[in-house]
Coordinates of C-alpha atoms and ligand atoms in Angstrom, one line a residue:
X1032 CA -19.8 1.6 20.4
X1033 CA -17.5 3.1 23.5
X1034 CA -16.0 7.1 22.4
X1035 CA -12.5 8.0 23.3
X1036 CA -11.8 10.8 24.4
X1037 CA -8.2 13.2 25.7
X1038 CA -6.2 14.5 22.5
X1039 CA -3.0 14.0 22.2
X1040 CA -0.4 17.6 22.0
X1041 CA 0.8 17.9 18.9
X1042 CA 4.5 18.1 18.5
X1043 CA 5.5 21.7 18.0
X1044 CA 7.7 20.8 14.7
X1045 CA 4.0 18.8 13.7
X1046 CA 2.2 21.7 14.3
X1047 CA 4.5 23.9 12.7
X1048 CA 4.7 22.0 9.7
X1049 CA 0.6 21.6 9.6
X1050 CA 0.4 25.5 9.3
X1051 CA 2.8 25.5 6.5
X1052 CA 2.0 26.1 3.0
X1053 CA 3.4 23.1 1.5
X1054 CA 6.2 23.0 -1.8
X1055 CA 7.1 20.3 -3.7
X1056 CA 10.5 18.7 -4.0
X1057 CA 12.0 19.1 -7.4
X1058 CA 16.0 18.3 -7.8
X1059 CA 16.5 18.9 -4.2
X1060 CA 15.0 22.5 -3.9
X1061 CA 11.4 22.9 -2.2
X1062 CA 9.3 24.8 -5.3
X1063 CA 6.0 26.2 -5.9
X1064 CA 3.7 24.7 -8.6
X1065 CA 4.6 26.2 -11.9
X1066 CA 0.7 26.8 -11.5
X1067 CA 0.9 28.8 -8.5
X1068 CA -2.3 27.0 -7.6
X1069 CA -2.6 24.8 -4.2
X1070 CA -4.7 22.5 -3.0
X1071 CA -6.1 21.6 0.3
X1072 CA -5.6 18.4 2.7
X1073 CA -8.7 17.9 5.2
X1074 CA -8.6 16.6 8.2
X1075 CA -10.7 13.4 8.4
X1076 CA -12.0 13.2 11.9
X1077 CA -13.4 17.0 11.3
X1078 CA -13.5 17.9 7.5
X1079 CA -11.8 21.2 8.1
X1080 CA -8.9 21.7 6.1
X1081 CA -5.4 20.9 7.6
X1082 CA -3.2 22.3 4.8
X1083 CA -2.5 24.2 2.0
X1084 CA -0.5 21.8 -0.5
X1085 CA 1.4 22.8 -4.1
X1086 CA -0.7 21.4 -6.8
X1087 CA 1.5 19.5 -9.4
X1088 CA 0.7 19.4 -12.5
X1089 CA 2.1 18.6 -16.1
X1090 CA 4.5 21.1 -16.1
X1091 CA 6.1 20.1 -12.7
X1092 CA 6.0 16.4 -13.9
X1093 CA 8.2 17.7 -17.0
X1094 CA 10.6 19.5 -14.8
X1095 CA 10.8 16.2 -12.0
X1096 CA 11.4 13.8 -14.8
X1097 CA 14.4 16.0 -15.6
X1098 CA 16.4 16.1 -13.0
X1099 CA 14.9 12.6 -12.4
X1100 CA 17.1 11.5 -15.1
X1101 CA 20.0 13.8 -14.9
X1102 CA 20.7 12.6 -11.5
X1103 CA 20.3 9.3 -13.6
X1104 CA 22.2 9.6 -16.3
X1105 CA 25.3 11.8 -15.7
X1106 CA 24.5 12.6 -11.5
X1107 CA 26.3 11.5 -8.6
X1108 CA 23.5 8.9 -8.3
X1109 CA 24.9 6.9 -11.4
X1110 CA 28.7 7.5 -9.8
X1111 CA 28.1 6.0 -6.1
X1112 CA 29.3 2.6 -5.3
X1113 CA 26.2 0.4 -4.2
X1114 CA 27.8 0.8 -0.4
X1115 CA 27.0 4.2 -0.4
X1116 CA 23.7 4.1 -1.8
X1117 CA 23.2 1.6 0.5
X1118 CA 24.6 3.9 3.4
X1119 CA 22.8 6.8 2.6
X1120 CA 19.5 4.0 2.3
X1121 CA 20.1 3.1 6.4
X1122 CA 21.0 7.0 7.2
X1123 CA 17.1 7.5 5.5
X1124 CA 16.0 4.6 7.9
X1125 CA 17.5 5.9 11.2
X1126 CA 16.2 9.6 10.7
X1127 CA 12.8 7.7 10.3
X1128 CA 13.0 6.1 13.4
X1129 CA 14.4 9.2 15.0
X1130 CA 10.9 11.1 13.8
X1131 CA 8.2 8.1 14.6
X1132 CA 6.2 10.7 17.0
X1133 CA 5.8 13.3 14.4
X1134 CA 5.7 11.3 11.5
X1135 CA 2.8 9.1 13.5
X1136 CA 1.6 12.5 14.3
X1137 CA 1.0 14.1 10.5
X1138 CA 0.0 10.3 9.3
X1139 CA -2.9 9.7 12.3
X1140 CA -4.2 14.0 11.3
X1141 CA -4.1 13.6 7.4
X1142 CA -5.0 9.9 7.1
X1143 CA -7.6 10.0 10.2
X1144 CA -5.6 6.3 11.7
X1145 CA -5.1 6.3 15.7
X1146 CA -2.0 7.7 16.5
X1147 CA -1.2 4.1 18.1
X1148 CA -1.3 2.3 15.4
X1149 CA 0.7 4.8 13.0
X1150 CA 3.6 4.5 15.8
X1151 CA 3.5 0.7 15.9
X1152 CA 2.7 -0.1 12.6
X1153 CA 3.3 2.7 9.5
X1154 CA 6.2 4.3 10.8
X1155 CA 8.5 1.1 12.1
X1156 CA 7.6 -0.4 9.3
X1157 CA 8.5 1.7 6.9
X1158 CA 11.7 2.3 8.3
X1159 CA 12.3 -1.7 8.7
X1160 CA 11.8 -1.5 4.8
X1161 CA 14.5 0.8 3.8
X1162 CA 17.0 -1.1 6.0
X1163 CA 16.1 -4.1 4.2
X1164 CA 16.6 -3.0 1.2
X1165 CA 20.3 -0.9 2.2
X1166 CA 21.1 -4.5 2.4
X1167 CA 20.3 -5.3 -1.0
X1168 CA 22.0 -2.5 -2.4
X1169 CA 25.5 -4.4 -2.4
X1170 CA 24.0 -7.4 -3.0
X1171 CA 22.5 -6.9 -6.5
X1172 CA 24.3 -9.6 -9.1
X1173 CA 24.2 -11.3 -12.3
X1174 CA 25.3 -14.9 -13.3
X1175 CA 27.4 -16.4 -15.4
X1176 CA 26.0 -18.5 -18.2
X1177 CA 27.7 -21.7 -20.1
X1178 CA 26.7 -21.5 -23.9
X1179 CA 26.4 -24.2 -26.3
X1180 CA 25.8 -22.2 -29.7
X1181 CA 25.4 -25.3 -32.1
X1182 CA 26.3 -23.3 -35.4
X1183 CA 29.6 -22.0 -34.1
X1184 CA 31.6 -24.9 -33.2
X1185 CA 34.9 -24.5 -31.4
X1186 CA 34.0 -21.4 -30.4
X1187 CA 34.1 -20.4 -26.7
X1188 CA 32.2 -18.0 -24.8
X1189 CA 32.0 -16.2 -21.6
X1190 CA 28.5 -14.9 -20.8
X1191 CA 27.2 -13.7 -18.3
X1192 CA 24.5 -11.1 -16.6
X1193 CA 24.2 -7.7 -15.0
X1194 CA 21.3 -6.5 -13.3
X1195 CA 21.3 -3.0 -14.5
X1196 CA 18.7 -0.1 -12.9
X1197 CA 15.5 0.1 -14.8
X1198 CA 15.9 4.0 -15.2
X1199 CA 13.7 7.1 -14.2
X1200 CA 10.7 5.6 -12.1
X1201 CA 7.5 7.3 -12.1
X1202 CA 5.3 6.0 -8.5
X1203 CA 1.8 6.8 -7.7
X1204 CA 0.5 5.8 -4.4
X1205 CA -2.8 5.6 -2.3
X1206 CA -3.7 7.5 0.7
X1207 CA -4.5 4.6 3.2
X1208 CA -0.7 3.7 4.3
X1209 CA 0.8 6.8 2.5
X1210 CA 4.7 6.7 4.5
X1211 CA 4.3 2.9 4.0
X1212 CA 3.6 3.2 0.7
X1213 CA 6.2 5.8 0.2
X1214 CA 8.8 3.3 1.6
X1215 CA 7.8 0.6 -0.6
X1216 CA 8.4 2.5 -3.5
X1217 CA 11.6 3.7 -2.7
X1218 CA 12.8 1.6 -1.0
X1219 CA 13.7 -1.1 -3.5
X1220 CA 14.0 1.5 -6.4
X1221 CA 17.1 3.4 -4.9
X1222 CA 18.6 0.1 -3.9
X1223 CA 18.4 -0.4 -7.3
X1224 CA 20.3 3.0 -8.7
X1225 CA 16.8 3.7 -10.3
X1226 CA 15.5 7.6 -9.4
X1227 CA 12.4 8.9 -9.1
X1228 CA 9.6 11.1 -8.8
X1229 CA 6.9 10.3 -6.6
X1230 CA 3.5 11.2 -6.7
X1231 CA 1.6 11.0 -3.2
X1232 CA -2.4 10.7 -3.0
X1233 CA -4.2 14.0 -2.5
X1234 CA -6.1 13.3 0.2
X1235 CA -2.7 12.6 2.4
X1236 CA 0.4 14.2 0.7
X1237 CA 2.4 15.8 4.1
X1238 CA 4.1 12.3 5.5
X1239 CA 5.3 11.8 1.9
X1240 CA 6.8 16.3 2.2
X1241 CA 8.2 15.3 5.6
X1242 CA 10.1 12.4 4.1
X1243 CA 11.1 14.5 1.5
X1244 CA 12.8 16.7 4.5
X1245 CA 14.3 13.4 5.7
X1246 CA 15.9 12.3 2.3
X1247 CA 17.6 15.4 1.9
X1248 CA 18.8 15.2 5.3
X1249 CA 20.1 11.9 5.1
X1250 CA 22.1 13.1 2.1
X1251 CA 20.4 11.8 -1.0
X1252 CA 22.0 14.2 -4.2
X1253 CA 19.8 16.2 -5.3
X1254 CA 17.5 14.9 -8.1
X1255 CA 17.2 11.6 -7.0
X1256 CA 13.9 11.5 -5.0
X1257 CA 11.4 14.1 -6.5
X1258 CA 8.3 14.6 -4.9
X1259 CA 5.4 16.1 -6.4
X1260 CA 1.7 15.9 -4.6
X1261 CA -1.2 16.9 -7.4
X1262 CA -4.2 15.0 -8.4
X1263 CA -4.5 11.6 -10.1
X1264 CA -6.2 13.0 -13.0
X1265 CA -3.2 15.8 -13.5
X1266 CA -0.1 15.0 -11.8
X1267 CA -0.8 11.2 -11.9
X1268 CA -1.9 10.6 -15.4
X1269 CA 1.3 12.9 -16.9
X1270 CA 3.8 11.0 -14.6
X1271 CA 2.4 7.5 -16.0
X1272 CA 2.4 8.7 -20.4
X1273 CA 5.6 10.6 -19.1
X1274 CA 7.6 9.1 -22.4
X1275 CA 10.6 9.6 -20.5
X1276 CA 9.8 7.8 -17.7
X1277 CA 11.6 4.1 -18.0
X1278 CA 9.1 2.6 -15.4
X1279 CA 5.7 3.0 -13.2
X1280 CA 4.9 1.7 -10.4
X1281 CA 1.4 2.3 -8.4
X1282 CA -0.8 1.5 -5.9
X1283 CA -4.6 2.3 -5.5
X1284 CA -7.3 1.0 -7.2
X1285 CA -8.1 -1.5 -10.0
X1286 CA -10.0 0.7 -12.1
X1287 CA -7.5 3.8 -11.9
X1288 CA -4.4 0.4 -12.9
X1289 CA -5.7 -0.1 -15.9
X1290 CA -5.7 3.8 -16.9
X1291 CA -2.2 3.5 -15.8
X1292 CA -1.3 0.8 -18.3
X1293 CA -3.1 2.9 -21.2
X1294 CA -1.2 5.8 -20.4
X1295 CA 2.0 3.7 -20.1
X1296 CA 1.7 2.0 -23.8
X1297 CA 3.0 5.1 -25.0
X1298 CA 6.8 4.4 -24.2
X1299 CA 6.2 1.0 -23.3
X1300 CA 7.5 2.0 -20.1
X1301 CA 7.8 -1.2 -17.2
X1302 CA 4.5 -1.2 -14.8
X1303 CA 3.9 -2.6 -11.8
X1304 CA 0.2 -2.6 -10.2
X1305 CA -0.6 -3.1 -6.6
X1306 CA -4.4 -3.1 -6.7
X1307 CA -7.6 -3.8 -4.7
X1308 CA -8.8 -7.1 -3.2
X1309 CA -11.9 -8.7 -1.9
X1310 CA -9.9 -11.5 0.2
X1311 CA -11.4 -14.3 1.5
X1312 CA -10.8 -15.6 5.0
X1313 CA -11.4 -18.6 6.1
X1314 CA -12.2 -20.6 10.0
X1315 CA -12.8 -23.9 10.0
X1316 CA -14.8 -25.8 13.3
X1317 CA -11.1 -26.7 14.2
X1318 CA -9.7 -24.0 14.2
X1319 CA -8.4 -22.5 18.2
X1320 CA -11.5 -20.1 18.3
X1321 CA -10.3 -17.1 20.2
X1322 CA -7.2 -16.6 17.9
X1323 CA -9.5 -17.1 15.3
X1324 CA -12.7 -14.6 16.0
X1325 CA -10.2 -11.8 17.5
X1326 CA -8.3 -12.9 13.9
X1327 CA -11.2 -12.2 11.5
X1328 CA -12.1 -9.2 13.4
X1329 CA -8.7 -7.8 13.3
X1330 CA -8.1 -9.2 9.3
X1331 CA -11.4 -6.5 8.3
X1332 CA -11.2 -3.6 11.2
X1333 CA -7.2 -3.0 11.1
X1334 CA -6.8 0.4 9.7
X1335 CA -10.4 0.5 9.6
X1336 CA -10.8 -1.9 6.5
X1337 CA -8.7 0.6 4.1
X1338 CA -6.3 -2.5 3.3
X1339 CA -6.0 -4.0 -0.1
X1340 CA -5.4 -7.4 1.5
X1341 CA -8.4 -6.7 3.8
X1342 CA -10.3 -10.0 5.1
X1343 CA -13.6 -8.6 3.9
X1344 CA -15.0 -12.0 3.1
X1345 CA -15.5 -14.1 6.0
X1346 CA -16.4 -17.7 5.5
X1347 CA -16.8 -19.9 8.6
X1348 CA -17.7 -23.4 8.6
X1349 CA -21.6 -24.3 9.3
X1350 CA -21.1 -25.5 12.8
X1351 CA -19.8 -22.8 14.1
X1352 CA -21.0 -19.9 11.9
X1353 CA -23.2 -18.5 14.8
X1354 CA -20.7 -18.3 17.4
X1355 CA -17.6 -16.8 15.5
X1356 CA -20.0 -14.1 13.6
X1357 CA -21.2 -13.6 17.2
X1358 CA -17.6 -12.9 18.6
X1359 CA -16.2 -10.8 16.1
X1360 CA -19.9 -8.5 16.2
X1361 CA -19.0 -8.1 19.8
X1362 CA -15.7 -7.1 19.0
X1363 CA -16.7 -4.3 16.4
X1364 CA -19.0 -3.0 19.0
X1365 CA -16.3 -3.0 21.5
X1366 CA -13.9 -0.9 19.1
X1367 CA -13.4 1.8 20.3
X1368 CA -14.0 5.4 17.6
X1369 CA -12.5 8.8 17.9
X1370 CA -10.1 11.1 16.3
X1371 CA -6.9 9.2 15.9
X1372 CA -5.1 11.7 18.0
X1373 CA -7.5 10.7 20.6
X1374 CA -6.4 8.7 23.8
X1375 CA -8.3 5.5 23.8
X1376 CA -8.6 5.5 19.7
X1377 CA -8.7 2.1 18.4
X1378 CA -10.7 3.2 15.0
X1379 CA -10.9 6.4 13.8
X1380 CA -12.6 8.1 10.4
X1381 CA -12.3 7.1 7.2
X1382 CA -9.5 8.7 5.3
X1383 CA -12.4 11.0 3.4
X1384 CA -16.2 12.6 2.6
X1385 CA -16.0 10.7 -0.9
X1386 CA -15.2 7.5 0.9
X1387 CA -17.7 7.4 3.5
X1388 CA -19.9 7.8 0.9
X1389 CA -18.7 5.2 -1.1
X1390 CA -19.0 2.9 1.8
X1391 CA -22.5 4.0 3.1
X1392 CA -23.6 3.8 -0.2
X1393 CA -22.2 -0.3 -0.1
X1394 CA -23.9 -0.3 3.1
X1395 CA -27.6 0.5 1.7
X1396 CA -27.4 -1.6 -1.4
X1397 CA -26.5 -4.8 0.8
X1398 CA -29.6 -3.9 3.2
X1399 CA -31.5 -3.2 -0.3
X1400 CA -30.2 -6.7 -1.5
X1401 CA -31.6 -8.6 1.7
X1402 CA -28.4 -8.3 4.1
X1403 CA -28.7 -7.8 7.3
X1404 CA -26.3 -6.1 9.6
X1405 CA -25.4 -7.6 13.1
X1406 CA -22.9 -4.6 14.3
X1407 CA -22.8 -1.5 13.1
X1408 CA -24.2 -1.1 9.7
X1409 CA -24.2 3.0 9.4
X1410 CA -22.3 6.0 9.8
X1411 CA -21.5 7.0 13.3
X1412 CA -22.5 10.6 14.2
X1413 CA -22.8 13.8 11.9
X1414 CA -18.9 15.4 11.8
X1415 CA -16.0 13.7 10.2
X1416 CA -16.2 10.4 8.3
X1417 CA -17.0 7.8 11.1
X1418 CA -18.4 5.0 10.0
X1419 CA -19.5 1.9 12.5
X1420 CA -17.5 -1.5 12.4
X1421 CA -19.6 -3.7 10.6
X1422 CA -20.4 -7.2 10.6
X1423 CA -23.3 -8.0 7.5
X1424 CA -25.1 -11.5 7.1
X1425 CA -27.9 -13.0 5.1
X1426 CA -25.1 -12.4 2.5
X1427 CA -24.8 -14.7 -0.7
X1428 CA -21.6 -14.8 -3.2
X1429 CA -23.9 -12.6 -6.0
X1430 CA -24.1 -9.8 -3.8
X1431 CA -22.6 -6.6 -5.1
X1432 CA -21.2 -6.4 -1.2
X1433 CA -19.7 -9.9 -1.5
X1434 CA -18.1 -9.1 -4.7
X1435 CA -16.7 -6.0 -4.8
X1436 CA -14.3 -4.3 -3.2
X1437 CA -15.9 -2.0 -0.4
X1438 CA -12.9 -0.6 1.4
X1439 CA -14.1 0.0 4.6
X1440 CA -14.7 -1.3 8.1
X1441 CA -17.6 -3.9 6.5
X1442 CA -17.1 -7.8 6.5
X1443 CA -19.7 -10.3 4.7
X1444 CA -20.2 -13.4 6.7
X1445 CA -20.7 -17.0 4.8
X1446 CA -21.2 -19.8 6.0
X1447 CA -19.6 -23.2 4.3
X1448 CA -20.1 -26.9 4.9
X1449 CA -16.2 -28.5 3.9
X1450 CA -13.1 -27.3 1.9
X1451 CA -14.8 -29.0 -1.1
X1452 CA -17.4 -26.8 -1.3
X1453 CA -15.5 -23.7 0.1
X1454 CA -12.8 -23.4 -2.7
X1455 CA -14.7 -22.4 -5.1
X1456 CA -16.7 -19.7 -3.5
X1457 CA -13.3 -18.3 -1.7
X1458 CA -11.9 -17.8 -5.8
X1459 CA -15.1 -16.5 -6.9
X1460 CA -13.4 -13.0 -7.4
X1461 CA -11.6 -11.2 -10.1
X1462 CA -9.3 -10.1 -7.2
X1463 CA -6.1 -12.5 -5.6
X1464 CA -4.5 -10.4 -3.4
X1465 CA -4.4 -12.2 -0.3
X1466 CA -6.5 -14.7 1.8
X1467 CA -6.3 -15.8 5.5
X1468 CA -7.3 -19.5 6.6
X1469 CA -7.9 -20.6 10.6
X1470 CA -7.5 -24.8 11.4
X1471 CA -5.5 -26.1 13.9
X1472 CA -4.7 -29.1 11.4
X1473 CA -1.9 -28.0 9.6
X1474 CA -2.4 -30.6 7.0
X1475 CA -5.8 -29.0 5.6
X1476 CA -4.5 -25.2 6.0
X1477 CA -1.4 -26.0 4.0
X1478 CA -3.5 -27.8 1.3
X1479 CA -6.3 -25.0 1.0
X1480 CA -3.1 -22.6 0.6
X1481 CA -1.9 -24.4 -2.0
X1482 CA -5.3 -23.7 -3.5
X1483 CA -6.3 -20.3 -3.3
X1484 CA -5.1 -18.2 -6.1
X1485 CA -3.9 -15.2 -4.1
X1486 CA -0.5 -13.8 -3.6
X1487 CA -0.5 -13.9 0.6
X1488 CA -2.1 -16.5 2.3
X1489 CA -2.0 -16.4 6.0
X1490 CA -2.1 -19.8 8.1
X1491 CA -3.8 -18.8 12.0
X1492 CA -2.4 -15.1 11.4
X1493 CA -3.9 -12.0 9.4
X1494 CA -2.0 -9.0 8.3
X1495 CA 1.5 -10.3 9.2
X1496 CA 4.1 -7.9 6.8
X1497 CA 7.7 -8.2 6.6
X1498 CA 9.9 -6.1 4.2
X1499 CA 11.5 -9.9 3.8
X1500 CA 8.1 -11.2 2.6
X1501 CA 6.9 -10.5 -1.0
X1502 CA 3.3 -8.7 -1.6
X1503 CA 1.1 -8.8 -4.7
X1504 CA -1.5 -10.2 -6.5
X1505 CA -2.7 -12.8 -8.5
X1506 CA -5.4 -12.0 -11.0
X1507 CA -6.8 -7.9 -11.0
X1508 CA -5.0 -7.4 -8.0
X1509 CA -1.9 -6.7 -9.9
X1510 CA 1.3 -7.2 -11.4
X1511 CA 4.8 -7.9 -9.7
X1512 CA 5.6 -8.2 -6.2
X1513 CA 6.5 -5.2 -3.5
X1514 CA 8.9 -6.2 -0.8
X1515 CA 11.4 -9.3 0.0
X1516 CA 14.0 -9.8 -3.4
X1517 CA 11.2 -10.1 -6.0
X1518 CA 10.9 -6.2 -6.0
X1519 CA 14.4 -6.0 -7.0
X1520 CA 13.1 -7.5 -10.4
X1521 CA 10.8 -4.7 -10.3
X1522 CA 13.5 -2.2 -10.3
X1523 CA 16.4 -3.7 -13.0
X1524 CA 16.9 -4.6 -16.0
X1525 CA 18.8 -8.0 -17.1
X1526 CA 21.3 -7.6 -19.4
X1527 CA 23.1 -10.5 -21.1
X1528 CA 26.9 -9.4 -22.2
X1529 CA 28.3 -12.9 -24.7
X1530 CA 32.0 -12.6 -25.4
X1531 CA 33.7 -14.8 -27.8
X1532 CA 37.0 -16.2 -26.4
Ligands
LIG2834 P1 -7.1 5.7 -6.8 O1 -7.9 6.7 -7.5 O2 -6.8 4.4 -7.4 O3 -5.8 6.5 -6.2 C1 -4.5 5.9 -6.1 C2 -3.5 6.9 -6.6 O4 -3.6 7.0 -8.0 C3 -3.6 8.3 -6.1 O5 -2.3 8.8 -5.9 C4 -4.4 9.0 -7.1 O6 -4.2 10.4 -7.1 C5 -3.8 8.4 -8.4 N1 -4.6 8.5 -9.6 C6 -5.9 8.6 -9.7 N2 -6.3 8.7 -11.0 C7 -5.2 8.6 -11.7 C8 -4.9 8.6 -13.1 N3 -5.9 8.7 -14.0 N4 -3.6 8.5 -13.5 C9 -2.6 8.4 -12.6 N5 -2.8 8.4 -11.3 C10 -4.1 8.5 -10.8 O7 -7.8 5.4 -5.4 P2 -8.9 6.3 -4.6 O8 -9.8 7.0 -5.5 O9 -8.1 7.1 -3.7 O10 -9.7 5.2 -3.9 C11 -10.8 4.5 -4.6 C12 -10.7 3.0 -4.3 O11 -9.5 2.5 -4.7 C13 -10.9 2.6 -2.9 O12 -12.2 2.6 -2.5 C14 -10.3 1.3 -2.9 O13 -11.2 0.3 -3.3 C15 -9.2 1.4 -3.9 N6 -7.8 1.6 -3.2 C16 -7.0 0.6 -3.2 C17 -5.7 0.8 -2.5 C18 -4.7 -0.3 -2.4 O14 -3.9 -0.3 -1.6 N7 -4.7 -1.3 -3.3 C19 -5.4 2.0 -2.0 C20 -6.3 3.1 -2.1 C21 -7.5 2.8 -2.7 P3 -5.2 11.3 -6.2 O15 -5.5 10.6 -5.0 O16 -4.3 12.5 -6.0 O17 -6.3 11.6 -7.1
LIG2835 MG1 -6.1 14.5 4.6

C-alpha cells in the first residue's frame, strides 16, 4: 500500500467558499434555515469539520415547495418556449465546464474522492448530462392516435398525445457522486418544464450550493431549482409526504427507498428509486486477461467501491480463479491512498466515520464467517476514514459479505465451473442494478447478458456511463431509469386529448 503525498492549492474562490457559512437556495434568494440551526460537513480524509451548512427542515421544505410550484404554475418557467429552457439548460452546462477545477476541488474535500478523478469523471460528466438533455428539451412530443370506437359508428376522431411536465419534483440524493447526482436529477426534470427542490446528502451538500450559484448565473427564474441541504430524517422525509409535491425522485439506499414510497402514498405522488446493488461480475478462462483483472479491479475500487453498480461480486471461472484473484490483489495493493487533494491519489477515504464503520464492521463478520482476505482486509491508519482495497476469498453465496451490499473498497471472489452453473449464483440477489461479464467470445457474453436480470450489463468494459445510456434497476435496485430518453418518462405526464370531428 504506496502513500501519496504533495497537496494540491486550493483555489482561492474554493477556499473562500469552504469558510463560508452556507444558505440555502429558496426562490432564487440564498436564506437561512427558518431554524437558525446549521449543521456541519467533515472533511473525510481528516474528520475536522469543513463547513458550517443551513439545516433545512420542515418549514423550509413548505416554503421550497412554494415557490417550487409558483414558478410552476403561473412563473416564467411555465411561459418559456422549450428553446429557451433548453438554452438556459446548455448555459448551466458551459458554466460547469468553465468551474471543473473548483467544483473538482469542493467534490474531492467534502466527498474525500482524488481530485483526479472528480476532474475526469464527476464534473465532465455532469456537465455532458445537462447538454444532453438541452437537447431534449425541444424534442419532447406526443403522437397521434387512429381510433376505432365500435359503439360510435360514423364518428371520426382526431386523438392524439402531449407529454405534459409531471409538476413540482421533490429529489433526494446520496453523497458518493453528489454533482453527478445533482445533474441527473435536474437534468432531465427541467428539460421537462418540471421544477424542483432538491435535497442534497448531509455528509456532502457544498457542490450541490455551488451549483446553486451556477443556476442562477446561467439565468434559471427564480423558483425553479430550490435547494435545501438538511438531514434525511428532517428535510428528506418532509420533501417525500410533501402532499404538494407531484413527484420524487431519489437515490441512496434500499432501506431509506422504501421509507420514501410510504411517505409518498400520501399524495400518491410519482417515485422513482435508484437504489443499492450487489452486482455480479463475471471472467471467463477466455476472456483477454489483462483487460479483464485491471477490469474487475477497477469495476470494485473506482470511487473507492461507493458505486451502486459496484462489481463487488467477482466470479471467475475455475481455471483461472488463482491467477485473476491474484492480479487484481496486486492491483489493490498497488493503489495508491491519500487525501484526494493529494498528488499521487488514486484512492482516498471513505466519504465518512459511520461508513468506515459500516464497512469494517462487513470486514470482521466475513473473517468471523471463514473468509479470508488476500489484500487489504482493514482500515488503513488511525485519522480519516481510509480503509485498505480489499480482495476477500474462502467466500460462499450465503455469506452476509456475498449478499449484501457493503459499499466500500471490498470485492468477494467466487469461483464457477460453466455459464450453467454461474447464472444462478450471479441472480442470487435481491439487487439488479448492473452486472459486468469478461469472454472474448462474443457469442456467450451476449447470451449471459440476455440472462442476468440487471439493468446495465457491461460486455469487456465496467463502469462505462453515458448521459445517452439509460441507468436503473431491476428488482430492489429500483424503479425507472436515470439518463438516455427513458428519464424523460420519469419527468411527464401522458395526456390523451380525443376530439370528435
Ligand atoms: P441513505 O440514507 O439512503 O441516503 C440517501 C439520501 O436519502 C440522503 O440525501 C439522505 O439524507 C436521504 N434520506 C435518509 N433518510 C431519509 C428519509 N427517511 N426520508 C427521506 N430522505 C432520507 O444512504 P446513506 O445512509 O448515506 O448510506 C447508507 C447506505 O446506502 C450505503 O452504505 C449504501 O449501501 C447505500 N447507498 C446507495 C447509494 C446509491 O447510489 N444507490 C448511494 C449512497 C448510499 P442525509 O444523508 O442527509 O441523511
Ligand atoms: Mg463531507
Amino acid at each position: 500500500m504506496a502513500t501519496a503525498a504533495s497537496a494540491t492549492n486550493l483555489e482561492p474562490s474554493v477556499s473562500s467558499f469552504v469558510e463560508r457559512k452556507h444558505k440555502m437556495l429558496i426562490d432564487g434568494k440564498w436564506t437561512e434555515s427558518a431554524s437558525g440551526k446549521t449543521f456541519p460537513t467533515f472533511n473525510p480524509a481528516t474528520g475536522d469539520v469543513l463547513s458550517e451548512v443551513a439545516e433545512g427542515d420542515r418549514e423550509d421544505i413548505n416554503r421550497a415547495v412554494k415557490a417550487a410550484r409558483a414558478a410552476f404554475e403561473s412563473g416564467p418557467w411555465s411561459k418559456l418556449t422549450p428553446s429557451e429552457r433548453g438554452r438556459l439548460i446548455w448555459k448551466l452546462a458551459d458554466l460547469i465546464e468553465k468551474h471543473t477545477e473548483e467544483l473538482a476541488q469542493i467534490e474531492s474535500l467534502d466527498n474525500g474522492k482524488p481530485l483526479t478523478v472528480a476532474r475526469a469523471a464527476d464534473a465532465p460528466l455532469a456537465a455532458d448530462l445537462f447538454r444532453y438533455m438541452a437537447g431534449w428539451a425541444t424534442k419532447i412530443e406526443g403522437t397521434t392516435i387512429p381510433l376505432s370506437v365500435p359503439y360510435t359508428p360514423g364518428t371520426q376522431y382526431f386523438a392524439y398525445t402531449l407529454r405534459e411536465p409531471v409538476g413540482v419534483v421533490g429529489q433526494i440524493i446520496p453523497w458518493n457522486f453528489p454533482l453527478l447526482m445533482a445533474a441527473w436529477k435536474l437534468g432531465p426534470a427541467l428539460a421537462c418544464g418540471c421544477t424542483v427542490v432538491l435535497k442534497p446528502a448531509e455528509q456532502t451538500p457544498l457542490s450541490a450550493l455551488w451549483l446553486g450559484e451556477l443556476i442562477e448565473e446561467a439565468g434559471l427564474p427564480a423558483g425553479v431549482v430550490n435547494i435545501v441541504p438538511g438531514y434525511g430524517e428532517t428535510a428528506g422525509a418532509a420533501l417525500a409526504a410533501h402532499p404538494d409535491v407531484d413527484k420524487v425522485a431519489f437515490t441512496g439506499s434500499t432501506e431509506v427507498g422504501k421509507l420514501i414510497l410510504q411517505a409518498a402514498a400520501g399524495n400518491l405522488k410519482k417515485v422513482s428509486l435508484e437504489l443499492g446493488g450487489k452486482s455480479p461480475n463475471v471472467v471467463f478462462a477466455d476472456a483477454d486477461r489483462k483487460s479483464a483483472i485491471a477490469g474487475a479491479a477497477g469495476a470494485i475500487f473506482f470511487n473507492h467501491g461507493q458505486c451502486c453498480c459496484a462489481g463487488s461480486r467477482l466470479y471467475v471461472e475455475d481455471k483461472i480463479f488463482d491467477e485473476v484473484v491474484d492480479g487484481v490483489a496486486q492491483r489493490a495493493n498497488r493503489i495508491r491512498m491519500g487525501p484526494g487533494l493529494e498528488t499521487g491519489t488514486q484512492m482516498g477515504p471513505l466519504v465518512s466515520e459511520e461508513q468506515l464503520r459500516r464497512v469494517c464492521g462487513y470486514l470482521e463478520s466475513g473473517k468471523a464467517q471463514g473468509a479470508k482476505a488476500v489484500a487489504g482486509g482493514e482500515r488503513m491508519g488511525e485519522k480519516g476514514y481510509f480503509v485498505k482495497p480489499t480482495v476477500l476469498v474462502n467466500t460462499n453465496d450465503k455469506m452476509k459479505i456475498v449478499q449484501e451490499e457493503i459499499f466500500g473498497p471490498v470485492v468477494t471472489a467466487i469461483p464457477f465451473r460453466d455459464p450453467e452453473e454461474l447464472l444462478p449464483k450471479a441472480n442470487d440477489s435481491v439487487y439488479g442494478l448492473a452486472a459486468g461479464v469478461w469472454s472474448s467470445d462474443i457469442k456467450k457474453a451476449h447470451a449471459l447478458a440476455s440472462k442476468l436480470r440487471a439493468g446495465t450489463v457491461w460486455i469487456n468494459c465496467y463502469n462505462i456511463f453515458d448521459a445517452a445510456l439509460p441507468f436503473g434497476g431491476y428488482k430492489q435496485s429500483g424503479w425507472g431509469r436515470e439518463m438516455g430518453r427513458q428519464a424523460l418518462e420519469l419527468y411527464t405526464e401522458t395526456k390523451a386529448v380525443c376530439a370528435a370531428l
